[in-house]
Short mmCIF file of C-alpha atoms and ligand atoms in Angstrom, two decimals:
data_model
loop_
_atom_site.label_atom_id
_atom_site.label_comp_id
_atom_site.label_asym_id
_atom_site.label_seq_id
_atom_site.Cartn_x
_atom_site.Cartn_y
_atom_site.Cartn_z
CA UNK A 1 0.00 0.00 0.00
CA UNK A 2 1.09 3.64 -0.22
CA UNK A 3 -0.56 5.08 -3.35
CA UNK A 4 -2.58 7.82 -2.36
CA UNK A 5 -5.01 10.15 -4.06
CA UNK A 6 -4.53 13.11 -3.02
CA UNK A 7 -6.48 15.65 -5.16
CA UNK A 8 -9.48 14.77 -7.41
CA UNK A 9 -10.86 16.90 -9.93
CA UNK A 10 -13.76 16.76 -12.70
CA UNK A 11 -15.01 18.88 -15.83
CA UNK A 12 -18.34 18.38 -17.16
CA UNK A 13 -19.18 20.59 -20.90
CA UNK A 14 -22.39 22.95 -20.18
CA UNK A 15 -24.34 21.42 -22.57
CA UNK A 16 -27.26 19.27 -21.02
CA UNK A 17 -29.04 16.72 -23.64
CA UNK A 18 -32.18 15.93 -21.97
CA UNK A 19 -33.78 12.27 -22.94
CA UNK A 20 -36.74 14.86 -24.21
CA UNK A 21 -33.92 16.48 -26.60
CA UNK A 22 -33.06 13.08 -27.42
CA UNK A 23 -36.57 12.43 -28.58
CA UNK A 24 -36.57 15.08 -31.61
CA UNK A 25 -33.49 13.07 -32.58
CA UNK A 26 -34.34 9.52 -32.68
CA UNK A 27 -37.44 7.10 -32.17
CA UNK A 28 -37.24 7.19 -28.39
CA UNK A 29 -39.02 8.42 -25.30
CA UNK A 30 -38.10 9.53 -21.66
CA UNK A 31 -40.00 6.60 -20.22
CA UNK A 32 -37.90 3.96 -22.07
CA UNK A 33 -34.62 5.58 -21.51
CA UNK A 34 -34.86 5.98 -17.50
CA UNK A 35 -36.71 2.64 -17.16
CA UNK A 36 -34.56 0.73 -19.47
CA UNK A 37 -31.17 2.60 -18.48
CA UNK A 38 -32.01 4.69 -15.75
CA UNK A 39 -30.36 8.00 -17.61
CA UNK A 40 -32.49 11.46 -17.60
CA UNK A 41 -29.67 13.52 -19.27
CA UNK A 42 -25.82 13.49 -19.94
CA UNK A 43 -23.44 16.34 -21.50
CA UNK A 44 -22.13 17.15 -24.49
CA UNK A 45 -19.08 18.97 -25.69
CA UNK A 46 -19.64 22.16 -27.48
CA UNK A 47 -16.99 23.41 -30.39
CA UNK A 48 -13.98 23.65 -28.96
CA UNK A 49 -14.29 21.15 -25.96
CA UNK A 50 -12.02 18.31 -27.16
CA UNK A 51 -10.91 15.95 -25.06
CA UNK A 52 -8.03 17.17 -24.03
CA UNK A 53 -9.56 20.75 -22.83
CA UNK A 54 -12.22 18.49 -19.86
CA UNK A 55 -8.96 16.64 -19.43
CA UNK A 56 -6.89 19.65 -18.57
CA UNK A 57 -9.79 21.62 -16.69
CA UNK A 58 -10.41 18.23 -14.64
CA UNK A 59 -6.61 17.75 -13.88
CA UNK A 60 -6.32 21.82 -12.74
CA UNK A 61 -8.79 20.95 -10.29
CA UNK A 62 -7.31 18.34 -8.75
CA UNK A 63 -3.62 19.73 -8.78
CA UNK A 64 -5.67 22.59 -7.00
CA UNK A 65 -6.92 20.01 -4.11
CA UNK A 66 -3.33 18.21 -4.08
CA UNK A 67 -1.90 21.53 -3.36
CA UNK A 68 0.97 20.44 -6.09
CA UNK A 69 1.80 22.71 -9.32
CA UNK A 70 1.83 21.33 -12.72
CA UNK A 71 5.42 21.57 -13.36
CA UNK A 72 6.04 19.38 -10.11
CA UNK A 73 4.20 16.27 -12.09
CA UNK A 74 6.82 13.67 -13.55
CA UNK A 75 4.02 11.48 -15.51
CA UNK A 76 0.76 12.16 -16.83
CA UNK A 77 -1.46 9.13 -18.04
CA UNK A 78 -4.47 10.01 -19.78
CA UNK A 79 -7.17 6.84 -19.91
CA UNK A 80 -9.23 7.37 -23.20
CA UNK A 81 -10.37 5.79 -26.48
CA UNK A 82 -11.61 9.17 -27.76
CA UNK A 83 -8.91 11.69 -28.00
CA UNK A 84 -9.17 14.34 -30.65
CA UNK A 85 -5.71 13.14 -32.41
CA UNK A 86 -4.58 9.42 -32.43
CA UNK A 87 -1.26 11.12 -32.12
CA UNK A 88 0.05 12.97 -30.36
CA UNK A 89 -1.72 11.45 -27.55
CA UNK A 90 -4.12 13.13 -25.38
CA UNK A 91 -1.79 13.15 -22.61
CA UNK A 92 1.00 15.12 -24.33
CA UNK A 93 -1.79 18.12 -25.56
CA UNK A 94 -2.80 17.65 -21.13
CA UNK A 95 0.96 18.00 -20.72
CA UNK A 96 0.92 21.59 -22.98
CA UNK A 97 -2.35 22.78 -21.69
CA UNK A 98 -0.77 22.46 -17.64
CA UNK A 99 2.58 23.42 -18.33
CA UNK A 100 3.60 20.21 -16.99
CA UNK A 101 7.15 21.04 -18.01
CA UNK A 102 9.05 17.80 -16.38
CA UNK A 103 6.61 15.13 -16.87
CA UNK A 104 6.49 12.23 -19.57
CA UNK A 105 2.59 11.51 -21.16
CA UNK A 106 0.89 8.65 -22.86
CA UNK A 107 -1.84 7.87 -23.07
CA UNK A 108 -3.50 4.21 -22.38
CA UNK A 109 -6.96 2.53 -24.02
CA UNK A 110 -9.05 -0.19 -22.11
CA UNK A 111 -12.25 1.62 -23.09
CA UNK A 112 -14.79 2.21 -20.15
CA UNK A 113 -12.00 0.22 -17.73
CA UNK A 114 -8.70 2.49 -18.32
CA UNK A 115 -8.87 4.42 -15.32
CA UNK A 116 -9.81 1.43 -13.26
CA UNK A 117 -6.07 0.33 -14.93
CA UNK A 118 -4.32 2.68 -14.87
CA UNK A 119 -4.72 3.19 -10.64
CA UNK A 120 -2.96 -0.22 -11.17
CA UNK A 121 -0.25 1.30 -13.20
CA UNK A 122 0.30 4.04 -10.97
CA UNK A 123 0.89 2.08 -7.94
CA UNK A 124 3.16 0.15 -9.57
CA UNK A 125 4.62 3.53 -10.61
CA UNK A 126 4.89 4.58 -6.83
CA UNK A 127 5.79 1.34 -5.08
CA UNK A 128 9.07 1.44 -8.04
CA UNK A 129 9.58 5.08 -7.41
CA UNK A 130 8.13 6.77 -4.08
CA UNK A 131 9.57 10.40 -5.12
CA UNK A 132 6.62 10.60 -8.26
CA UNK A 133 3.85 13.00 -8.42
CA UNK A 134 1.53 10.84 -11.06
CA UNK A 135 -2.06 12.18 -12.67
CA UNK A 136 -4.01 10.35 -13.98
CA UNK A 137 -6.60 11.24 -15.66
CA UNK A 138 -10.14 9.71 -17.90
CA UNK A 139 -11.91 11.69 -20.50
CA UNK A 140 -14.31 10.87 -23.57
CA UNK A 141 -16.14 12.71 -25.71
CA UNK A 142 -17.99 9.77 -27.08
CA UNK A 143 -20.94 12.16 -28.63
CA UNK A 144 -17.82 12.43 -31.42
CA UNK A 145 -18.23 8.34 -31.59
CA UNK A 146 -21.91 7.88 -31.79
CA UNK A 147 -23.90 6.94 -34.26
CA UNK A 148 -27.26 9.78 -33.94
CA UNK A 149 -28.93 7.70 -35.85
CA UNK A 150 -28.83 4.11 -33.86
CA UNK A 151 -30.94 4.78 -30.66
CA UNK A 152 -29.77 1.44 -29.07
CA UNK A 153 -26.58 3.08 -28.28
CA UNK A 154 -27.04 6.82 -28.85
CA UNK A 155 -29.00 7.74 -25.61
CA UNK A 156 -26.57 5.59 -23.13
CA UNK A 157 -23.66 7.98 -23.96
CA UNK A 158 -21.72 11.07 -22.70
CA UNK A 159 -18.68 13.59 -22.13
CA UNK A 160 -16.62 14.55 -19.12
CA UNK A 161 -13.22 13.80 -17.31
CA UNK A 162 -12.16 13.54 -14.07
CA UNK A 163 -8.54 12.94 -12.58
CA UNK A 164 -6.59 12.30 -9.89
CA UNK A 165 -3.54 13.44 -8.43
CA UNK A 166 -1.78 10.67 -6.54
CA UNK A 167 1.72 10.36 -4.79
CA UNK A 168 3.42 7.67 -2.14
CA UNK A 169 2.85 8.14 1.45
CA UNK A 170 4.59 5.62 4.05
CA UNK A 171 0.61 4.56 5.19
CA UNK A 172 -2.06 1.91 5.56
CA UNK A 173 -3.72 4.30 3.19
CA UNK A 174 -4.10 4.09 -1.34
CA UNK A 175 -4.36 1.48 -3.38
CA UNK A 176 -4.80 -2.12 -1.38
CA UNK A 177 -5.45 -4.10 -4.44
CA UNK A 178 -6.75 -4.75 -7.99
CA UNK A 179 -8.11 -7.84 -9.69
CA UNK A 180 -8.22 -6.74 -13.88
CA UNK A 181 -9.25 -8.98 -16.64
CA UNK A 182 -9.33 -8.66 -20.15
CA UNK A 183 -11.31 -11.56 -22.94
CA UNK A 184 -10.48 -10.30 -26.33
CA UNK A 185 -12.78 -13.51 -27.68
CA UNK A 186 -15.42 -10.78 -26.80
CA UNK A 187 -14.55 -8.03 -28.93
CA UNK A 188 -17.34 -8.21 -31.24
CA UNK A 189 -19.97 -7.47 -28.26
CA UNK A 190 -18.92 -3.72 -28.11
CA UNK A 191 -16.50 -2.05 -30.39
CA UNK A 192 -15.50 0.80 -32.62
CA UNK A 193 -13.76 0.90 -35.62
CA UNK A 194 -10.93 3.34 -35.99
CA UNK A 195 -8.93 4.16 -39.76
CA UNK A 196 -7.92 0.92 -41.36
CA UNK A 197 -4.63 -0.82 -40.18
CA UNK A 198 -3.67 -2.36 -43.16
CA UNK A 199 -3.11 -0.78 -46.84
CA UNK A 200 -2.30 -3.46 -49.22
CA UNK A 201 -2.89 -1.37 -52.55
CA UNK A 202 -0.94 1.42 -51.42
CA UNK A 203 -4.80 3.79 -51.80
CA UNK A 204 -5.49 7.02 -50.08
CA UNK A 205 -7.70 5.81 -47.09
CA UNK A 206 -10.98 7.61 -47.18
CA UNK A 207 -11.92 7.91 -43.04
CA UNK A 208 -15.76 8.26 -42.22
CA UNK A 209 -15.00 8.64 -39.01
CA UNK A 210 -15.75 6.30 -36.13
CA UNK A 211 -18.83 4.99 -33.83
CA UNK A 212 -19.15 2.62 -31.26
CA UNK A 213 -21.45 -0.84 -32.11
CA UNK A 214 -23.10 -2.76 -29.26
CA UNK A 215 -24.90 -6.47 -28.78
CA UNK A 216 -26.51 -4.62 -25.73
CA UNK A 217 -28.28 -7.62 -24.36
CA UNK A 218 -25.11 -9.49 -24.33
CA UNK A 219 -23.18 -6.91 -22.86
CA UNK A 220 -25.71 -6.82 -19.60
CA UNK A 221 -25.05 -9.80 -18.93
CA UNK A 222 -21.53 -10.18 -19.21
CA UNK A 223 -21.14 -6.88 -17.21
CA UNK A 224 -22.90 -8.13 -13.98
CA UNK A 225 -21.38 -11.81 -13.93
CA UNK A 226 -17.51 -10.44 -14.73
CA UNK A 227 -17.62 -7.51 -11.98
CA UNK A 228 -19.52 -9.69 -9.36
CA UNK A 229 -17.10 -12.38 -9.59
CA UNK A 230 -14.09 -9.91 -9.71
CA UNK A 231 -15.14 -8.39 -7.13
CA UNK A 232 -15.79 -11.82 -5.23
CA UNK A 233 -12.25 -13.05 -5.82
CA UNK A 234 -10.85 -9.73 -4.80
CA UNK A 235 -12.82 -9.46 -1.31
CA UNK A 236 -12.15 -13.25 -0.62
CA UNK A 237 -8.21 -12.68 -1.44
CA UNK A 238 -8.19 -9.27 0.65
CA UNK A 239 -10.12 -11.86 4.06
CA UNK A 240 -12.61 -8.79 3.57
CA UNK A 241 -16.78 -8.65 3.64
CA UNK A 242 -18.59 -7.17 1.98
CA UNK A 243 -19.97 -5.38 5.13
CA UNK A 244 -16.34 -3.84 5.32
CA UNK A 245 -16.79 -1.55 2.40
CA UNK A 246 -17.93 1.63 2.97
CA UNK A 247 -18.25 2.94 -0.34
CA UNK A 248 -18.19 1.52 -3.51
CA UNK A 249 -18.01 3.67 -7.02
CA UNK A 250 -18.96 1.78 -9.54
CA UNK A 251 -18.27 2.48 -13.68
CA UNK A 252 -21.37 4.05 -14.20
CA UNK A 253 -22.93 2.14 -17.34
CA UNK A 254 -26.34 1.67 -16.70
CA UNK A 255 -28.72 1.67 -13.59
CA UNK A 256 -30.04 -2.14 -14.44
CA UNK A 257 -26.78 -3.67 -14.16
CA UNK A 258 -25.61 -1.74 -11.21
CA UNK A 259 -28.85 -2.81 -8.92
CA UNK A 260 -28.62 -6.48 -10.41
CA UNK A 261 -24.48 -6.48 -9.48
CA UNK A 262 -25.61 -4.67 -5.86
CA UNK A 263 -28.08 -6.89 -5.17
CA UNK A 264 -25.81 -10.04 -5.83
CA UNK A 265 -23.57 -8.42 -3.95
CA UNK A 266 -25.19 -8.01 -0.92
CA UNK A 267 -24.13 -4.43 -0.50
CA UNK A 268 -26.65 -1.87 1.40
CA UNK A 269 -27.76 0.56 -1.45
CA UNK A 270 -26.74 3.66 0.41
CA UNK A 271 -23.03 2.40 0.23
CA UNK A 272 -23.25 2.65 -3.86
CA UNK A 273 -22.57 6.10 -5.28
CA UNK A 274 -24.43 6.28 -8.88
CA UNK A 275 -24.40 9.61 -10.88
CA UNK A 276 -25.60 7.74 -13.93
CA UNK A 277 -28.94 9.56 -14.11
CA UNK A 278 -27.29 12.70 -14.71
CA UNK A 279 -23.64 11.66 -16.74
CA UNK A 280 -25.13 8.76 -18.61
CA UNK A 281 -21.97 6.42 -19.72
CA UNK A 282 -18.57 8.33 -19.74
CA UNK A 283 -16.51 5.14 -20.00
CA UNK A 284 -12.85 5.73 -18.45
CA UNK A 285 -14.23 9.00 -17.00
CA UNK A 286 -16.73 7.62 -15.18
CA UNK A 287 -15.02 6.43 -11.94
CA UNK A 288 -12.92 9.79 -11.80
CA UNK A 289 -16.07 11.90 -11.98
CA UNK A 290 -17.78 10.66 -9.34
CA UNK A 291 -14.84 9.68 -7.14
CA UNK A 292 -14.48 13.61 -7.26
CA UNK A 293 -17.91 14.56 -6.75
CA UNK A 294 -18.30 11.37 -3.58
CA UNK A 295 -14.87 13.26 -2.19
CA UNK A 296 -16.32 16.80 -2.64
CA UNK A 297 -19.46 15.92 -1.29
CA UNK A 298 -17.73 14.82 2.10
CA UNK A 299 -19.04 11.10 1.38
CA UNK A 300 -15.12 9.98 1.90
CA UNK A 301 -13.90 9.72 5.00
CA UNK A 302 -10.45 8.84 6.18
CA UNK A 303 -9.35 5.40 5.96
CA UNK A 304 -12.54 4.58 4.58
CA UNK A 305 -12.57 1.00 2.11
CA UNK A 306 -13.44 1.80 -1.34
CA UNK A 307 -14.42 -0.59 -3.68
CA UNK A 308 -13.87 0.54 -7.14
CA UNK A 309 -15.17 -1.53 -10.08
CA UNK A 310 -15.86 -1.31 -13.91
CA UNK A 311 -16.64 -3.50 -16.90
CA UNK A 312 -15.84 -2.33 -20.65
CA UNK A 313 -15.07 -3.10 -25.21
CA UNK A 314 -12.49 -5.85 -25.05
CA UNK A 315 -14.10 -6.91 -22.83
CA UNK A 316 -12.01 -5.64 -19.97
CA UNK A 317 -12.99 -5.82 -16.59
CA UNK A 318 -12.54 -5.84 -12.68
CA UNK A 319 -11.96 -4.15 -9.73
CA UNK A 320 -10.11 -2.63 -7.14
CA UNK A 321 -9.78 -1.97 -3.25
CA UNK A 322 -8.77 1.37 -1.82
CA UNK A 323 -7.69 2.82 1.46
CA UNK A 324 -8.91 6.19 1.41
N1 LIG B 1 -36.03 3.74 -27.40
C1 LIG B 1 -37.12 2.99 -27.61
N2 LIG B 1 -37.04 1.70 -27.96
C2 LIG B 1 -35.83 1.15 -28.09
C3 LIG B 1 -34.65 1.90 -27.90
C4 LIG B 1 -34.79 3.24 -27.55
N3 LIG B 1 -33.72 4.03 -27.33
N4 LIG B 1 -33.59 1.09 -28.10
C5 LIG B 1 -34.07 -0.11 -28.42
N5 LIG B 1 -35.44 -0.08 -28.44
C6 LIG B 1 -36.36 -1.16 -28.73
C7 LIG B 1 -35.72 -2.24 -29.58
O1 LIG B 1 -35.78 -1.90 -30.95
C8 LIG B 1 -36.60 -3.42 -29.25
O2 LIG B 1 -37.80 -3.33 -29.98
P1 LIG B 1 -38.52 -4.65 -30.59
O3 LIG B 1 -38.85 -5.49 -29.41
O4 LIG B 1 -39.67 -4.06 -31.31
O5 LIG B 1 -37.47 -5.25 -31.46
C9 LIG B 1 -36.94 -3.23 -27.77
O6 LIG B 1 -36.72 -1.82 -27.51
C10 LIG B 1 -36.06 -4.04 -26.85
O7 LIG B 1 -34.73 -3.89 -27.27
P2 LIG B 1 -33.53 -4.56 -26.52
O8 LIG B 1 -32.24 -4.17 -27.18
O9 LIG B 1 -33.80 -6.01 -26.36
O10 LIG B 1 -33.66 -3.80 -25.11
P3 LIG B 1 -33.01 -4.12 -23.75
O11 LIG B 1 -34.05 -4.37 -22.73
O12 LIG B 1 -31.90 -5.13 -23.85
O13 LIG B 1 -32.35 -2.71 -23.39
C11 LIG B 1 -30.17 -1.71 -23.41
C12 LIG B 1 -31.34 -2.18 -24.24
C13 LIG B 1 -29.09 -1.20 -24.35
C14 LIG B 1 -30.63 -0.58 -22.51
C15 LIG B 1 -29.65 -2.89 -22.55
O14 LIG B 1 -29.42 -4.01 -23.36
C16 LIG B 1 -28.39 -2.56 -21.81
O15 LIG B 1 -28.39 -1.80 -20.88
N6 LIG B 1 -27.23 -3.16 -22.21
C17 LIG B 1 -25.95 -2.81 -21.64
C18 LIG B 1 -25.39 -1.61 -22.37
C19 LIG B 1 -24.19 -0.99 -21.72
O16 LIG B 1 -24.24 -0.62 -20.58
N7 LIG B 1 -23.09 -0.86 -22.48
C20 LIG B 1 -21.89 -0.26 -22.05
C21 LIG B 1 -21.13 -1.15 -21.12
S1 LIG B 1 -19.66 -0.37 -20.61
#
């Protein structure tokens, strides 16, 4: 143990899309969306809010919190699979925007679970090196990878970031452990297609762009059987109850599948901090943004257990215990 978060941060873009708005778009209705996904609006970027912009705002607030400056930071990992450039990566335009002068930035992809790995990349980071100031960050703009026009996946969708500052502290406190997965056998469940990358005749690529493709049904119930027994095998390796977590953050997805995974759990409902009604799916920047708002709320106490857990394209999954 040892790696601590020690400032959070989020950015949400202004722009509300109500499941009303959402109606003039596709064949839809409120009553469908909230009972079927339990999502009443989620936010959009306007012109000019690229991912890396929510990234930076998200990461200035938590460098705020941490009461550390930008140019202190010696790595910046930015979890997304929606930057505005495949390269240079998201992190390095983070990197400009902060003036984080000394740090090295990449950026890593495990769709909605790349924050949930990189926490386990950054304590590896800090148990190596206990001198590193590490943020790490998780911003989409998926409206810029949805199809408008397919309202199975366009109303479950939407932008934000949230990060963390994190550093070594000689405690019982930070990351306590992580059980990840990954089934690539899967892919086909959830994906998105990015440019071609092959070119046999040597052609000028055209590029539609990009959008993400779902077997929903399938998905569900992947999601709830892969997190519940991650989390399961984690709790059982840690000699911990379920009663001994005080909060867990889920990746917010969907309302069904978090209230079929709680109640499998066995976990009191007021221990389960869900935002989804508001966010809608943010995939890596889920668990950032409401880790932030749970912290700024005062729902995080000292030495609190956290139980952090997410399910994602790949598939990837699993989850993770903290000491807050
Ligand atoms: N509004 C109204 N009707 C819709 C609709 C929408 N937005 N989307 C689909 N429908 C219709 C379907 O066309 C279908 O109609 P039919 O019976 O006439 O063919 C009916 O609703 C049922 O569709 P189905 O896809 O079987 O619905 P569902 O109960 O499985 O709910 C999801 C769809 C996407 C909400 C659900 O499968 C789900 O939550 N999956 C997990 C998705 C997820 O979280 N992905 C990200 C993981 S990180």
């Amino acid at each position: 143990m040892g790696a601590v978060i020690v400032g959070t941060g989020s950015c949400l873009p202004d722009r509300v899309l109500s499941n009303h708005d959402l109606e003039e778009i596709v064949e839809t209705n409120d009553e469908w969306i909230r009972s079927r996904t339990g999502i009443s609006t989620r936010r959009i970027s306007s012109r000019g809010e690229e991912t890396f912009r929510l990234a930076s705002v998200a990461a200035e607030r938590a460098l705020e919190m941490a009461g550390i400056r930008a140019d202190e930071l010696d790595l910046i990992i930015v979890a997304t699979m929606s930057s505005h450039m495949s390269m240079p990566s998201c992190a390095c335009f983070v990197q400009k925007e902060l003036g984080a002068s000394r740090a090295f930035a990449y950026d890593i992809n495990a769709a909605c679970s790349g924050f949930l790995y990189g926490l386990d990349l950054v304590d590896k980071y800090l148990c190596a090196d206990r001198e590193k100031k590490i943020l790490l960050i998780g911003a989409e703009t998926l409206s810029s990878r949805t199809n408008w026009k397919d309202r199975n996946t366009c109303i479950l969708f939407g932008d934000g970031a949230g990060a963390v500052v994190m550093e070594y502290r000689d405690t019982s406190r930070g990351v306590v452990a992580s059980n990840l997965f990954s089934d690539g056998n899967l892919w086909n469940l959830l994906y998105m297609h990015s440019a071609p990358s092959c070119n046999p005749d040597l052609t000028q690529p055209d590029n539609p762009g990009t959008h993400i493709l779902m077997e929903g049904r399938e998905v569900f119930k992947y999601a709830v059987k892969a997190m519940q027994s991650a989390i399961v095998e984690l709790l059982a390796r840690e000699k911990l109850d379920i009663a001994s977590i005080d909060l867990m953050i889920p990746h917010q997805a969907n309302i069904r599948i978090l209230n079929k995974l709680v109640s499998r759990l066995g976990i009191a409902q007021e221990k389960v901090f869900i935002n989804v009604q508001k966010y809608g799916n943010t995939s890596a920047a889920s668990i950032p943004i409401a880790l932030d708002e749970a912290n700024r709320e005062g729902r995080l106490k000292p030495d609190d257990v956290l139980l952090v857990c997410s399910f994602g394209g790949g598939f990837t999954w699993g989850a993770t215990l903290l000491r807050w």
